[in-house]
Amino acid sequence: AEQIATSASSYDKIEEFLSYQPTILEEELLILLEEKIIKFKPNLVAITIPFPGNLFAALRCSQYIKQHYSKIKIAFGGGYCNTELRSLTDTRIFNQIDFITLDDGESPLLRIIQFLNKEIKIDKLERTFVLENNKVVYKNALPNTIFHHKDLPAPNYKDLIQNKYLSFLDVMNPMHRLWSDGKWNKLTVSHGCYWKQCTFCDVTLDYVGNYQITTARKLVDKIKKIVAQTGTTGFHFVDEAAPPKILKALAELLIAEKIFITWWTNIRFEKTFDEELCQLLAKSGCIAVTGGLEVASDRLLKKIKKGVDIAQVAKVTHNFSKFGIMTHAYLMYGFPTQTEQETIDSLEIVRQLFENDCIQSAFWHQFTTTIHSPIGKNPSDFDIEIIGPKFEGFAQNDLYHVDKKGAEHHIYKEGLNLALHNYLNGIGFELSMQDWFNFKVPKTTHNPNYIVKQLL
Ligand code: SF4
């Protein structure tokens, strides 16, 4: 499913696969769907599609509903639609569904319900694609209805079956294990990212660029409500980058009110996270943080506009680790103009961060240009050339590029992953960079005590 929907600039392949008989797994899914339809008798089904891999299953469900319950209306929304379907012109997806909403779902969904109840005309829909006269039309009545993050109620998890989540304990990466180990109550501390500057990130889109904050009081009230509803005290704050100031206020209030929860979140490795704050966060129940180190190169961190340097990342991650907070770094290779030497030096920094117990988990991603990022918008500023894919009316997000100044990035994937796999298991620190690659690579230019010196 992921392959069919990834970089699907054309709808052709998706339509072809939808014409095949459902697989055994899909049949099981459709049996569950049928049970729900009989139980709830909906007249609107809204499906969230967070990632490309979720699209096909959502379409299978829609196809089934349209075939067997043609009166039920179907709406799609979520991260995949928000990033990939903004330029939609292909009408064929509307054979399976009726609405596609963009960005925050509250007001589009409210308007769709009002429209279906005949309370408003179709032109009053907000941020919603519909099919009109056999054309895809974007309806967006202005001004939009704004539901500010601070005014949103606690998410309602009443109908989730709490005890049926699988625990993937055999996953090797510690952070991915935490992610998949049973069920976490999901909550957002803030909407969007307070930094919104990284040049590879979707900063032009609402989910990153539209930063909205709430108060610690409101967060704690939501936490209490969710604990009472679910009976579980584990929280994953699903922020793009949780702001340190509000995390501090939240931790103080949790401690003051003796609310005992376990929580983890995504942050930026910024200097506000000093020893004192990390200790406070740990005391309030913080067990893990994830953050972007991206390319461990000060030259490239500047180009990324990450707002951190290696020395700062070393200190901050060490502060977290000192108080037992597991720290995971998102790593990147293949950033525009990144040289072979910088890739090797970046790996050496990662080695030292593991060796000095600054981070306990990490994951390499190869850089991809996305259309909504500053790099995708101005590729020549970053010395790359966009060469595809040709847009054919459906999804548009990942772009192909040529990086004439950079190394041949893809050849490092295996070696980087092999080294990381060893470091994750606390071994291989004594091996040289060359030992991870089956072709000749340069020696690192970093002093083996580079990170130790930053921690003094
Ligand atoms: S990469 Fe993270 S920190 Fe940077 S702008 Fe995006 S969400 Fe914010």
Tab-separated table of C-alpha atoms and ligand atoms in Angstrom:
chain	number	residue	atom	x	y	z
A	1	ALA	CA	0.000	0.000	0.000
A	2	GLU	CA	2.848	2.348	0.852
A	3	GLN	CA	4.512	1.796	-2.525
A	4	ILE	CA	1.316	2.453	-4.443
A	5	ALA	CA	0.718	5.780	-2.720
A	6	THR	CA	4.254	7.119	-2.320
A	7	SER	CA	4.951	9.905	-4.821
A	8	ALA	CA	1.745	8.985	-6.666
A	9	SER	CA	1.677	11.967	-8.996
A	10	SER	CA	-0.767	9.976	-11.130
A	11	TYR	CA	-3.869	8.121	-9.881
A	12	ASP	CA	-3.452	5.371	-12.518
A	13	LYS	CA	-1.770	2.766	-10.335
A	14	ILE	CA	-4.136	3.310	-7.414
A	15	GLU	CA	-7.130	2.875	-9.699
A	16	GLU	CA	-5.615	-0.277	-11.164
A	17	PHE	CA	-5.065	-1.841	-7.724
A	18	LEU	CA	-8.568	-0.863	-6.619
A	19	SER	CA	-9.920	-2.883	-9.547
A	20	TYR	CA	-8.345	-6.096	-8.162
A	21	GLN	CA	-10.103	-8.419	-5.726
A	22	PRO	CA	-9.477	-7.464	-2.070
A	23	THR	CA	-6.662	-9.415	-0.414
A	24	ILE	CA	-7.319	-11.638	2.631
A	25	LEU	CA	-6.224	-8.836	4.951
A	26	GLU	CA	-8.448	-6.338	3.180
A	27	GLU	CA	-11.377	-8.746	3.455
A	28	GLU	CA	-10.841	-8.891	7.218
A	29	LEU	CA	-10.787	-5.095	7.296
A	30	LEU	CA	-14.034	-4.921	5.335
A	31	ILE	CA	-15.731	-7.381	7.703
A	32	LEU	CA	-14.855	-5.064	10.600
A	33	LEU	CA	-16.069	-2.076	8.605
A	34	GLU	CA	-19.378	-3.789	7.858
A	35	GLU	CA	-19.875	-4.496	11.592
A	36	LYS	CA	-19.310	-0.812	12.394
A	37	ILE	CA	-21.680	0.368	9.686
A	38	ILE	CA	-24.428	-1.924	10.970
A	39	LYS	CA	-23.809	-0.783	14.542
A	40	PHE	CA	-23.568	2.986	13.979
A	41	LYS	CA	-25.638	3.462	10.790
A	42	PRO	CA	-23.642	6.552	9.776
A	43	ASN	CA	-24.613	8.970	7.042
A	44	LEU	CA	-21.068	10.396	6.974
A	45	VAL	CA	-17.820	8.454	7.350
A	46	ALA	CA	-14.688	10.584	7.852
A	47	ILE	CA	-11.326	8.852	7.467
A	48	THR	CA	-7.996	10.286	8.616
A	49	ILE	CA	-5.072	9.446	6.337
A	50	PRO	CA	-1.868	10.393	8.122
A	51	PHE	CA	0.646	8.801	5.725
A	52	PRO	CA	0.816	7.490	2.131
A	53	GLY	CA	0.695	3.922	3.480
A	54	ASN	CA	-2.799	4.554	4.871
A	55	LEU	CA	-4.330	5.777	1.612
A	56	PHE	CA	-5.065	2.467	-0.058
A	57	ALA	CA	-6.845	0.910	2.939
A	58	ALA	CA	-8.933	4.081	3.253
A	59	LEU	CA	-9.866	3.819	-0.423
A	60	ARG	CA	-10.723	0.124	-0.073
A	61	CYS	CA	-13.111	1.013	2.757
A	62	SER	CA	-14.617	3.860	0.722
A	63	GLN	CA	-15.003	1.628	-2.310
A	64	TYR	CA	-16.844	-0.935	-0.174
A	65	ILE	CA	-19.111	1.705	1.342
A	66	LYS	CA	-19.935	3.191	-2.065
A	67	GLN	CA	-20.708	-0.274	-3.474
A	68	HIS	CA	-22.922	-1.402	-0.590
A	69	TYR	CA	-24.176	1.798	1.059
A	70	SER	CA	-24.199	4.373	-1.708
A	71	LYS	CA	-26.100	6.925	0.408
A	72	ILE	CA	-23.293	7.247	2.969
A	73	LYS	CA	-21.038	10.246	2.286
A	74	ILE	CA	-17.289	9.902	2.759
A	75	ALA	CA	-14.711	12.544	3.700
A	76	PHE	CA	-10.921	12.190	3.717
A	77	GLY	CA	-8.561	14.386	5.717
A	78	GLY	CA	-5.311	14.190	7.674
A	79	GLY	CA	-1.603	14.640	7.094
A	80	TYR	CA	-1.439	12.873	3.720
A	81	CYS	CA	-4.180	15.054	2.228
A	82	ASN	CA	-2.717	18.186	3.819
A	83	THR	CA	0.702	17.671	2.281
A	84	GLU	CA	0.160	15.651	-0.904
A	85	LEU	CA	-3.271	16.477	-2.302
A	86	ARG	CA	-3.230	20.279	-2.286
A	87	SER	CA	-2.976	20.511	-6.089
A	88	LEU	CA	-5.517	17.776	-6.842
A	89	THR	CA	-7.149	17.949	-10.284
A	90	ASP	CA	-7.734	14.258	-11.080
A	91	THR	CA	-11.433	13.532	-10.567
A	92	ARG	CA	-11.163	9.747	-10.241
A	93	ILE	CA	-10.733	9.644	-6.452
A	94	PHE	CA	-14.258	11.070	-6.260
A	95	ASN	CA	-15.565	7.734	-7.551
A	96	GLN	CA	-14.870	6.495	-4.014
A	97	ILE	CA	-15.347	9.582	-1.829
A	98	ASP	CA	-17.204	12.906	-1.629
A	99	PHE	CA	-14.977	15.358	0.241
A	100	ILE	CA	-11.258	15.926	0.873
A	101	THR	CA	-10.421	18.432	3.578
A	102	LEU	CA	-7.139	20.293	4.084
A	103	ASP	CA	-5.360	21.293	7.310
A	104	ASP	CA	-7.091	21.273	10.717
A	105	GLY	CA	-10.244	19.223	10.390
A	106	GLU	CA	-12.593	20.885	12.859
A	107	SER	CA	-14.119	23.633	10.733
A	108	PRO	CA	-14.157	21.724	7.400
A	109	LEU	CA	-15.897	18.806	9.093
A	110	LEU	CA	-18.399	21.043	10.848
A	111	ARG	CA	-19.262	22.712	7.530
A	112	ILE	CA	-19.603	19.350	5.767
A	113	ILE	CA	-22.079	18.211	8.420
A	114	GLN	CA	-24.015	21.472	8.105
A	115	PHE	CA	-24.021	21.075	4.329
A	116	LEU	CA	-25.293	17.489	4.529
A	117	ASN	CA	-27.989	18.671	6.953
A	118	LYS	CA	-28.930	21.283	4.326
A	119	GLU	CA	-28.140	24.131	6.734
A	120	ILE	CA	-25.602	25.756	4.379
A	121	LYS	CA	-24.919	25.812	0.639
A	122	ILE	CA	-21.945	24.001	-0.867
A	123	ASP	CA	-20.053	27.282	-1.357
A	124	LYS	CA	-19.896	27.686	2.426
A	125	LEU	CA	-17.644	24.646	2.817
A	126	GLU	CA	-14.182	25.451	4.158
A	127	ARG	CA	-10.858	24.061	2.844
A	128	THR	CA	-12.654	21.214	1.080
A	129	PHE	CA	-12.296	19.641	-2.365
A	130	VAL	CA	-15.513	18.418	-3.981
A	131	LEU	CA	-16.519	17.228	-7.422
A	132	GLU	CA	-18.674	19.738	-9.287
A	133	ASN	CA	-19.679	19.405	-12.956
A	134	ASN	CA	-17.076	16.671	-13.284
A	135	LYS	CA	-14.285	18.980	-12.099
A	136	VAL	CA	-12.359	19.062	-8.824
A	137	VAL	CA	-13.324	22.302	-7.094
A	138	TYR	CA	-11.777	23.741	-3.929
A	139	LYS	CA	-14.423	25.284	-1.675
A	140	ASN	CA	-13.080	27.681	0.885
A	141	ALA	CA	-15.553	30.210	2.272
A	142	LEU	CA	-13.686	33.098	3.877
A	143	PRO	CA	-13.082	34.065	6.574
A	144	ASN	CA	-12.471	30.524	7.847
A	145	THR	CA	-13.941	29.512	11.169
A	146	ILE	CA	-10.999	29.386	13.573
A	147	PHE	CA	-10.872	26.936	16.439
A	148	HIS	CA	-7.816	28.085	18.372
A	149	HIS	CA	-5.676	25.369	19.928
A	150	LYS	CA	-6.249	26.775	23.421
A	151	ASP	CA	-10.018	26.425	23.036
A	152	LEU	CA	-10.080	22.829	21.844
A	153	PRO	CA	-11.446	20.218	24.232
A	154	ALA	CA	-9.533	17.114	25.307
A	155	PRO	CA	-9.538	14.432	22.611
A	156	ASN	CA	-12.208	11.822	23.170
A	157	TYR	CA	-10.851	8.253	23.180
A	158	LYS	CA	-14.047	6.668	24.485
A	159	ASP	CA	-14.589	4.208	21.634
A	160	LEU	CA	-11.005	3.026	21.302
A	161	ILE	CA	-10.462	-0.523	22.432
A	162	GLN	CA	-7.680	0.193	24.901
A	163	ASN	CA	-6.469	-3.327	25.550
A	164	LYS	CA	-6.087	-4.585	21.995
A	165	TYR	CA	-3.016	-2.638	20.915
A	166	LEU	CA	-0.137	-4.868	19.899
A	167	SER	CA	3.236	-4.427	21.559
A	168	PHE	CA	6.103	-4.714	19.090
A	169	LEU	CA	8.741	-5.500	21.642
A	170	ASP	CA	11.067	-7.102	19.123
A	171	VAL	CA	11.776	-3.814	17.322
A	172	MET	CA	15.506	-3.137	17.607
A	173	ASN	CA	15.424	0.660	17.703
A	174	PRO	CA	14.628	1.706	21.308
A	175	MET	CA	12.598	4.740	20.308
A	176	HIS	CA	10.574	2.897	17.700
A	177	ARG	CA	9.956	0.243	20.341
A	178	LEU	CA	8.608	2.842	22.746
A	179	TRP	CA	6.416	4.175	19.953
A	180	SER	CA	4.885	0.784	19.194
A	181	ASP	CA	4.848	-0.685	22.675
A	182	GLY	CA	1.152	-0.745	23.453
A	183	LYS	CA	-1.014	2.341	23.435
A	184	TRP	CA	-0.176	5.925	24.385
A	185	ASN	CA	-2.726	8.654	24.961
A	186	LYS	CA	-2.036	11.235	22.262
A	187	LEU	CA	-2.210	14.932	23.050
A	188	THR	CA	-0.628	18.075	21.591
A	189	VAL	CA	1.025	20.638	23.835
A	190	SER	CA	1.088	23.219	21.033
A	191	HIS	CA	-0.115	23.431	17.438
A	192	GLY	CA	2.621	23.841	14.824
A	193	CYS	CA	6.242	24.671	15.490
A	194	TYR	CA	7.482	27.755	17.354
A	195	TRP	CA	10.745	27.641	15.371
A	196	LYS	CA	9.362	27.080	11.829
A	197	GLN	CA	12.626	27.819	10.060
A	198	CYS	CA	14.245	24.530	9.052
A	199	THR	CA	14.808	24.644	5.323
A	200	PHE	CA	13.871	21.000	4.624
A	201	CYS	CA	10.627	21.158	6.624
A	202	ASP	CA	7.024	21.870	5.532
A	203	VAL	CA	7.152	25.293	7.183
A	204	THR	CA	4.778	26.808	4.624
A	205	LEU	CA	2.001	24.445	5.679
A	206	ASP	CA	-0.451	25.026	8.498
A	207	TYR	CA	0.553	22.017	10.604
A	208	VAL	CA	4.075	23.457	11.033
A	209	GLY	CA	3.804	27.171	10.246
A	210	ASN	CA	0.670	27.972	12.254
A	211	TYR	CA	1.985	28.020	15.813
A	212	GLN	CA	-0.622	28.186	18.568
A	213	ILE	CA	-0.090	27.668	22.241
A	214	THR	CA	-2.259	26.848	25.233
A	215	THR	CA	-1.733	27.042	28.989
A	216	ALA	CA	-0.361	24.467	31.408
A	217	ARG	CA	-3.655	24.667	33.306
A	218	LYS	CA	-5.660	23.672	30.239
A	219	LEU	CA	-3.229	20.875	29.423
A	220	VAL	CA	-3.388	19.425	32.908
A	221	ASP	CA	-7.183	19.541	32.833
A	222	LYS	CA	-7.131	17.642	29.534
A	223	ILE	CA	-4.666	15.119	30.951
A	224	LYS	CA	-6.923	14.487	33.951
A	225	LYS	CA	-9.909	14.002	31.680
A	226	ILE	CA	-8.094	11.553	29.418
A	227	VAL	CA	-6.746	9.551	32.375
A	228	ALA	CA	-10.267	9.326	33.811
A	229	GLN	CA	-11.619	8.224	30.437
A	230	THR	CA	-8.951	5.716	29.397
A	231	GLY	CA	-7.669	4.563	32.785
A	232	THR	CA	-4.110	4.833	31.432
A	233	THR	CA	-1.445	7.351	32.393
A	234	GLY	CA	0.998	7.124	29.471
A	235	PHE	CA	1.080	10.206	27.225
A	236	HIS	CA	2.745	10.886	23.905
A	237	PHE	CA	2.671	14.623	23.217
A	238	VAL	CA	2.620	14.564	19.424
A	239	ASP	CA	4.048	18.039	18.873
A	240	GLU	CA	6.204	19.063	15.936
A	241	ALA	CA	8.506	20.617	18.553
A	242	ALA	CA	7.169	21.084	22.081
A	243	PRO	CA	8.149	24.526	23.425
A	244	PRO	CA	10.398	24.353	26.536
A	245	LYS	CA	8.590	27.163	28.326
A	246	ILE	CA	5.238	25.401	28.323
A	247	LEU	CA	6.843	22.031	29.121
A	248	LYS	CA	8.357	23.647	32.210
A	249	ALA	CA	5.023	25.105	33.306
A	250	LEU	CA	3.309	21.792	32.615
A	251	ALA	CA	5.883	19.839	34.642
A	252	GLU	CA	5.550	22.229	37.589
A	253	LEU	CA	1.783	21.907	37.592
A	254	LEU	CA	1.838	18.111	37.264
A	255	ILE	CA	4.175	17.936	40.255
A	256	ALA	CA	2.226	20.505	42.301
A	257	GLU	CA	-1.048	18.680	41.745
A	258	LYS	CA	0.512	15.242	42.276
A	259	ILE	CA	-0.604	13.969	38.887
A	260	PHE	CA	1.525	10.952	38.120
A	261	ILE	CA	1.865	10.304	34.420
A	262	THR	CA	4.549	9.019	32.078
A	263	TRP	CA	5.168	11.150	29.002
A	264	TRP	CA	7.438	11.713	26.031
A	265	THR	CA	7.540	14.176	23.192
A	266	ASN	CA	9.390	15.723	20.271
A	267	ILE	CA	11.571	18.773	20.959
A	268	ARG	CA	14.346	20.915	19.476
A	269	PHE	CA	17.724	20.452	21.142
A	270	GLU	CA	17.818	24.043	22.260
A	271	LYS	CA	19.854	25.440	25.103
A	272	THR	CA	16.873	26.198	27.343
A	273	PHE	CA	16.947	22.497	28.219
A	274	ASP	CA	19.575	22.930	30.908
A	275	GLU	CA	20.224	20.465	33.734
A	276	GLU	CA	17.662	22.061	36.005
A	277	LEU	CA	14.868	21.899	33.443
A	278	CYS	CA	15.711	18.328	32.415
A	279	GLN	CA	15.623	17.262	36.057
A	280	LEU	CA	12.233	18.916	36.494
A	281	LEU	CA	10.863	17.254	33.354
A	282	ALA	CA	12.106	13.850	34.515
A	283	LYS	CA	10.465	14.384	37.906
A	284	SER	CA	7.152	15.154	36.215
A	285	GLY	CA	7.214	11.844	34.335
A	286	CYS	CA	9.172	12.570	31.152
A	287	ILE	CA	10.835	9.336	30.022
A	288	ALA	CA	11.979	10.162	26.492
A	289	VAL	CA	12.473	12.936	23.959
A	290	THR	CA	13.065	12.899	20.228
A	291	GLY	CA	14.715	15.727	18.337
A	292	GLY	CA	16.391	16.532	15.051
A	293	LEU	CA	20.157	16.586	14.934
A	294	GLU	CA	19.817	16.079	11.162
A	295	VAL	CA	23.318	16.330	9.660
A	296	ALA	CA	25.906	16.544	12.438
A	297	SER	CA	27.884	19.232	10.641
A	298	ASP	CA	27.985	22.852	11.754
A	299	ARG	CA	28.206	24.070	8.138
A	300	LEU	CA	25.087	22.142	7.135
A	301	LEU	CA	23.181	22.862	10.361
A	302	LYS	CA	23.487	26.531	9.373
A	303	LYS	CA	22.146	25.789	5.892
A	304	ILE	CA	19.293	23.831	7.467
A	305	LYS	CA	18.644	26.831	9.762
A	306	LYS	CA	18.283	24.375	12.598
A	307	GLY	CA	19.272	26.999	15.139
A	308	VAL	CA	21.563	24.565	16.972
A	309	ASP	CA	25.167	23.454	16.600
A	310	ILE	CA	26.892	20.203	17.501
A	311	ALA	CA	28.248	21.524	20.799
A	312	GLN	CA	24.774	22.555	21.911
A	313	VAL	CA	23.209	19.259	20.880
A	314	ALA	CA	25.884	17.415	22.865
A	315	LYS	CA	25.195	19.450	26.018
A	316	VAL	CA	21.413	19.309	25.765
A	317	THR	CA	21.193	15.601	24.991
A	318	HIS	CA	23.592	14.941	27.843
A	319	ASN	CA	21.351	16.924	30.207
A	320	PHE	CA	18.371	14.776	29.276
A	321	SER	CA	20.288	11.524	29.545
A	322	LYS	CA	21.734	12.489	32.917
A	323	PHE	CA	18.237	12.368	34.385
A	324	GLY	CA	17.271	9.099	32.743
A	325	ILE	CA	15.336	10.602	29.831
A	326	MET	CA	15.972	8.474	26.755
A	327	THR	CA	17.098	10.699	23.905
A	328	HIS	CA	16.543	9.907	20.246
A	329	ALA	CA	18.120	11.877	17.404
A	330	TYR	CA	16.654	12.117	13.920
A	331	LEU	CA	19.624	11.960	11.577
A	332	MET	CA	19.840	12.972	7.965
A	333	TYR	CA	22.277	12.339	5.155
A	334	GLY	CA	22.258	13.595	1.597
A	335	PHE	CA	21.481	17.230	2.383
A	336	PRO	CA	22.202	19.437	-0.671
A	337	THR	CA	25.959	19.949	-1.178
A	338	GLN	CA	26.831	17.468	1.606
A	339	THR	CA	30.236	16.012	0.806
A	340	GLU	CA	31.535	12.526	1.506
A	341	GLN	CA	33.789	13.985	4.199
A	342	GLU	CA	30.790	15.599	5.908
A	343	THR	CA	28.863	12.315	5.878
A	344	ILE	CA	31.773	10.498	7.517
A	345	ASP	CA	32.320	13.305	10.032
A	346	SER	CA	28.624	13.292	10.827
A	347	LEU	CA	28.782	9.566	11.554
A	348	GLU	CA	31.798	10.142	13.798
A	349	ILE	CA	29.821	12.710	15.812
A	350	VAL	CA	26.965	10.226	16.127
A	351	ARG	CA	29.461	7.606	17.335
A	352	GLN	CA	30.774	9.958	20.003
A	353	LEU	CA	27.274	10.986	21.098
A	354	PHE	CA	26.398	7.333	21.691
A	355	GLU	CA	29.715	6.557	23.334
A	356	ASN	CA	29.276	9.439	25.778
A	357	ASP	CA	25.673	8.478	26.565
A	358	CYS	CA	24.254	11.693	25.108
A	359	ILE	CA	21.831	9.761	22.901
A	360	GLN	CA	20.549	6.221	23.225
A	361	SER	CA	18.588	5.999	19.993
A	362	ALA	CA	18.717	7.448	16.482
A	363	PHE	CA	17.543	6.864	12.932
A	364	TRP	CA	18.977	7.874	9.539
A	365	HIS	CA	16.719	9.374	6.891
A	366	GLN	CA	17.956	10.226	3.432
A	367	PHE	CA	17.144	13.833	2.587
A	368	THR	CA	14.214	14.360	0.204
A	369	THR	CA	13.111	17.702	-1.173
A	370	THR	CA	9.444	18.349	-0.536
A	371	ILE	CA	7.430	20.893	-2.451
A	372	HIS	CA	6.304	22.785	0.669
A	373	SER	CA	9.779	23.300	2.139
A	374	PRO	CA	11.994	26.361	1.592
A	375	ILE	CA	14.388	24.113	-0.370
A	376	GLY	CA	11.581	22.836	-2.603
A	377	LYS	CA	10.413	26.410	-3.175
A	378	ASN	CA	13.896	27.791	-3.954
A	379	PRO	CA	16.080	24.858	-5.024
A	380	SER	CA	18.722	27.013	-6.719
A	381	ASP	CA	19.465	28.741	-3.381
A	382	PHE	CA	20.607	25.325	-2.184
A	383	ASP	CA	22.527	24.416	-5.350
A	384	ILE	CA	20.193	21.660	-6.474
A	385	GLU	CA	18.057	21.191	-9.547
A	386	ILE	CA	14.555	19.680	-9.417
A	387	ILE	CA	14.071	17.074	-12.143
A	388	GLY	CA	10.670	15.552	-11.365
A	389	PRO	CA	8.315	13.854	-10.942
A	390	LYS	CA	5.932	15.162	-13.578
A	391	PHE	CA	2.685	16.126	-11.849
A	392	GLU	CA	-0.242	14.221	-13.304
A	393	GLY	CA	-3.127	15.568	-11.269
A	394	PHE	CA	-3.036	13.540	-8.075
A	395	ALA	CA	-0.400	13.720	-5.301
A	396	GLN	CA	2.482	16.161	-5.138
A	397	ASN	CA	5.019	16.290	-2.335
A	398	ASP	CA	8.370	14.515	-2.744
A	399	LEU	CA	10.520	15.916	-5.543
A	400	TYR	CA	13.494	14.367	-7.337
A	401	HIS	CA	16.623	16.471	-7.460
A	402	VAL	CA	20.183	16.511	-8.731
A	403	ASP	CA	22.897	17.610	-6.317
A	404	LYS	CA	25.935	18.327	-8.482
A	405	LYS	CA	28.098	19.619	-5.630
A	406	GLY	CA	27.297	16.837	-3.159
A	407	ALA	CA	28.455	13.237	-2.842
A	408	GLU	CA	26.673	10.232	-4.314
A	409	HIS	CA	24.547	10.040	-1.187
A	410	HIS	CA	22.667	6.757	-1.603
A	411	ILE	CA	25.836	4.626	-1.446
A	412	TYR	CA	26.330	5.461	2.264
A	413	LYS	CA	22.955	4.113	3.405
A	414	GLU	CA	24.095	0.600	4.241
A	415	GLY	CA	27.256	1.639	6.093
A	416	LEU	CA	25.485	4.351	8.085
A	417	ASN	CA	22.764	1.927	9.148
A	418	LEU	CA	25.241	-0.799	10.034
A	419	ALA	CA	27.251	1.560	12.236
A	420	LEU	CA	24.114	2.884	13.900
A	421	HIS	CA	22.815	-0.611	14.556
A	422	ASN	CA	26.035	-1.383	16.432
A	423	TYR	CA	26.039	1.870	18.412
A	424	LEU	CA	22.404	1.265	19.413
A	425	ASN	CA	23.587	-1.979	20.941
A	426	GLY	CA	26.484	-0.289	22.715
A	427	ILE	CA	29.179	-1.899	20.576
A	428	GLY	CA	31.555	-1.016	17.742
A	429	PHE	CA	32.766	2.304	19.172
A	430	GLU	CA	36.391	1.278	18.741
A	431	LEU	CA	36.011	0.536	15.030
A	432	SER	CA	37.106	3.073	12.450
A	433	MET	CA	34.682	4.718	10.034
A	434	GLN	CA	36.187	2.651	7.223
A	435	ASP	CA	35.022	-0.569	8.912
A	436	TRP	CA	31.356	0.223	8.188
A	437	PHE	CA	31.748	0.644	4.441
A	438	ASN	CA	32.750	-1.830	1.754
A	439	PHE	CA	34.349	0.892	-0.353
A	440	LYS	CA	37.066	3.403	0.464
A	441	VAL	CA	35.955	6.360	2.606
A	442	PRO	CA	38.041	9.213	4.027
A	443	LYS	CA	39.179	9.329	7.653
A	444	THR	CA	37.155	11.551	9.958
A	445	THR	CA	38.543	15.025	10.543
A	446	HIS	CA	37.103	15.131	14.080
A	447	ASN	CA	39.191	14.661	17.181
A	448	PRO	CA	38.039	11.454	18.979
A	449	ASN	CA	37.373	13.567	22.090
A	450	TYR	CA	35.385	16.250	20.318
A	451	ILE	CA	32.134	15.576	22.194
A	452	VAL	CA	33.867	15.004	25.551
A	453	LYS	CA	35.388	18.474	25.221
A	454	GLN	CA	31.976	20.041	24.578
A	455	LEU	CA	30.685	18.480	27.786
A	456	LEU	CA	33.435	19.886	30.034
B	1	SF4	S1	12.072	20.457	11.467
B	1	SF4	FE1	11.114	20.540	13.471
B	1	SF4	S2	12.071	22.295	14.486
B	1	SF4	FE2	12.454	22.512	12.305
B	1	SF4	S3	10.804	23.816	11.560
B	1	SF4	FE3	10.183	21.684	11.241
B	1	SF4	S4	9.003	21.162	13.040
B	1	SF4	FE4	10.168	23.009	13.527
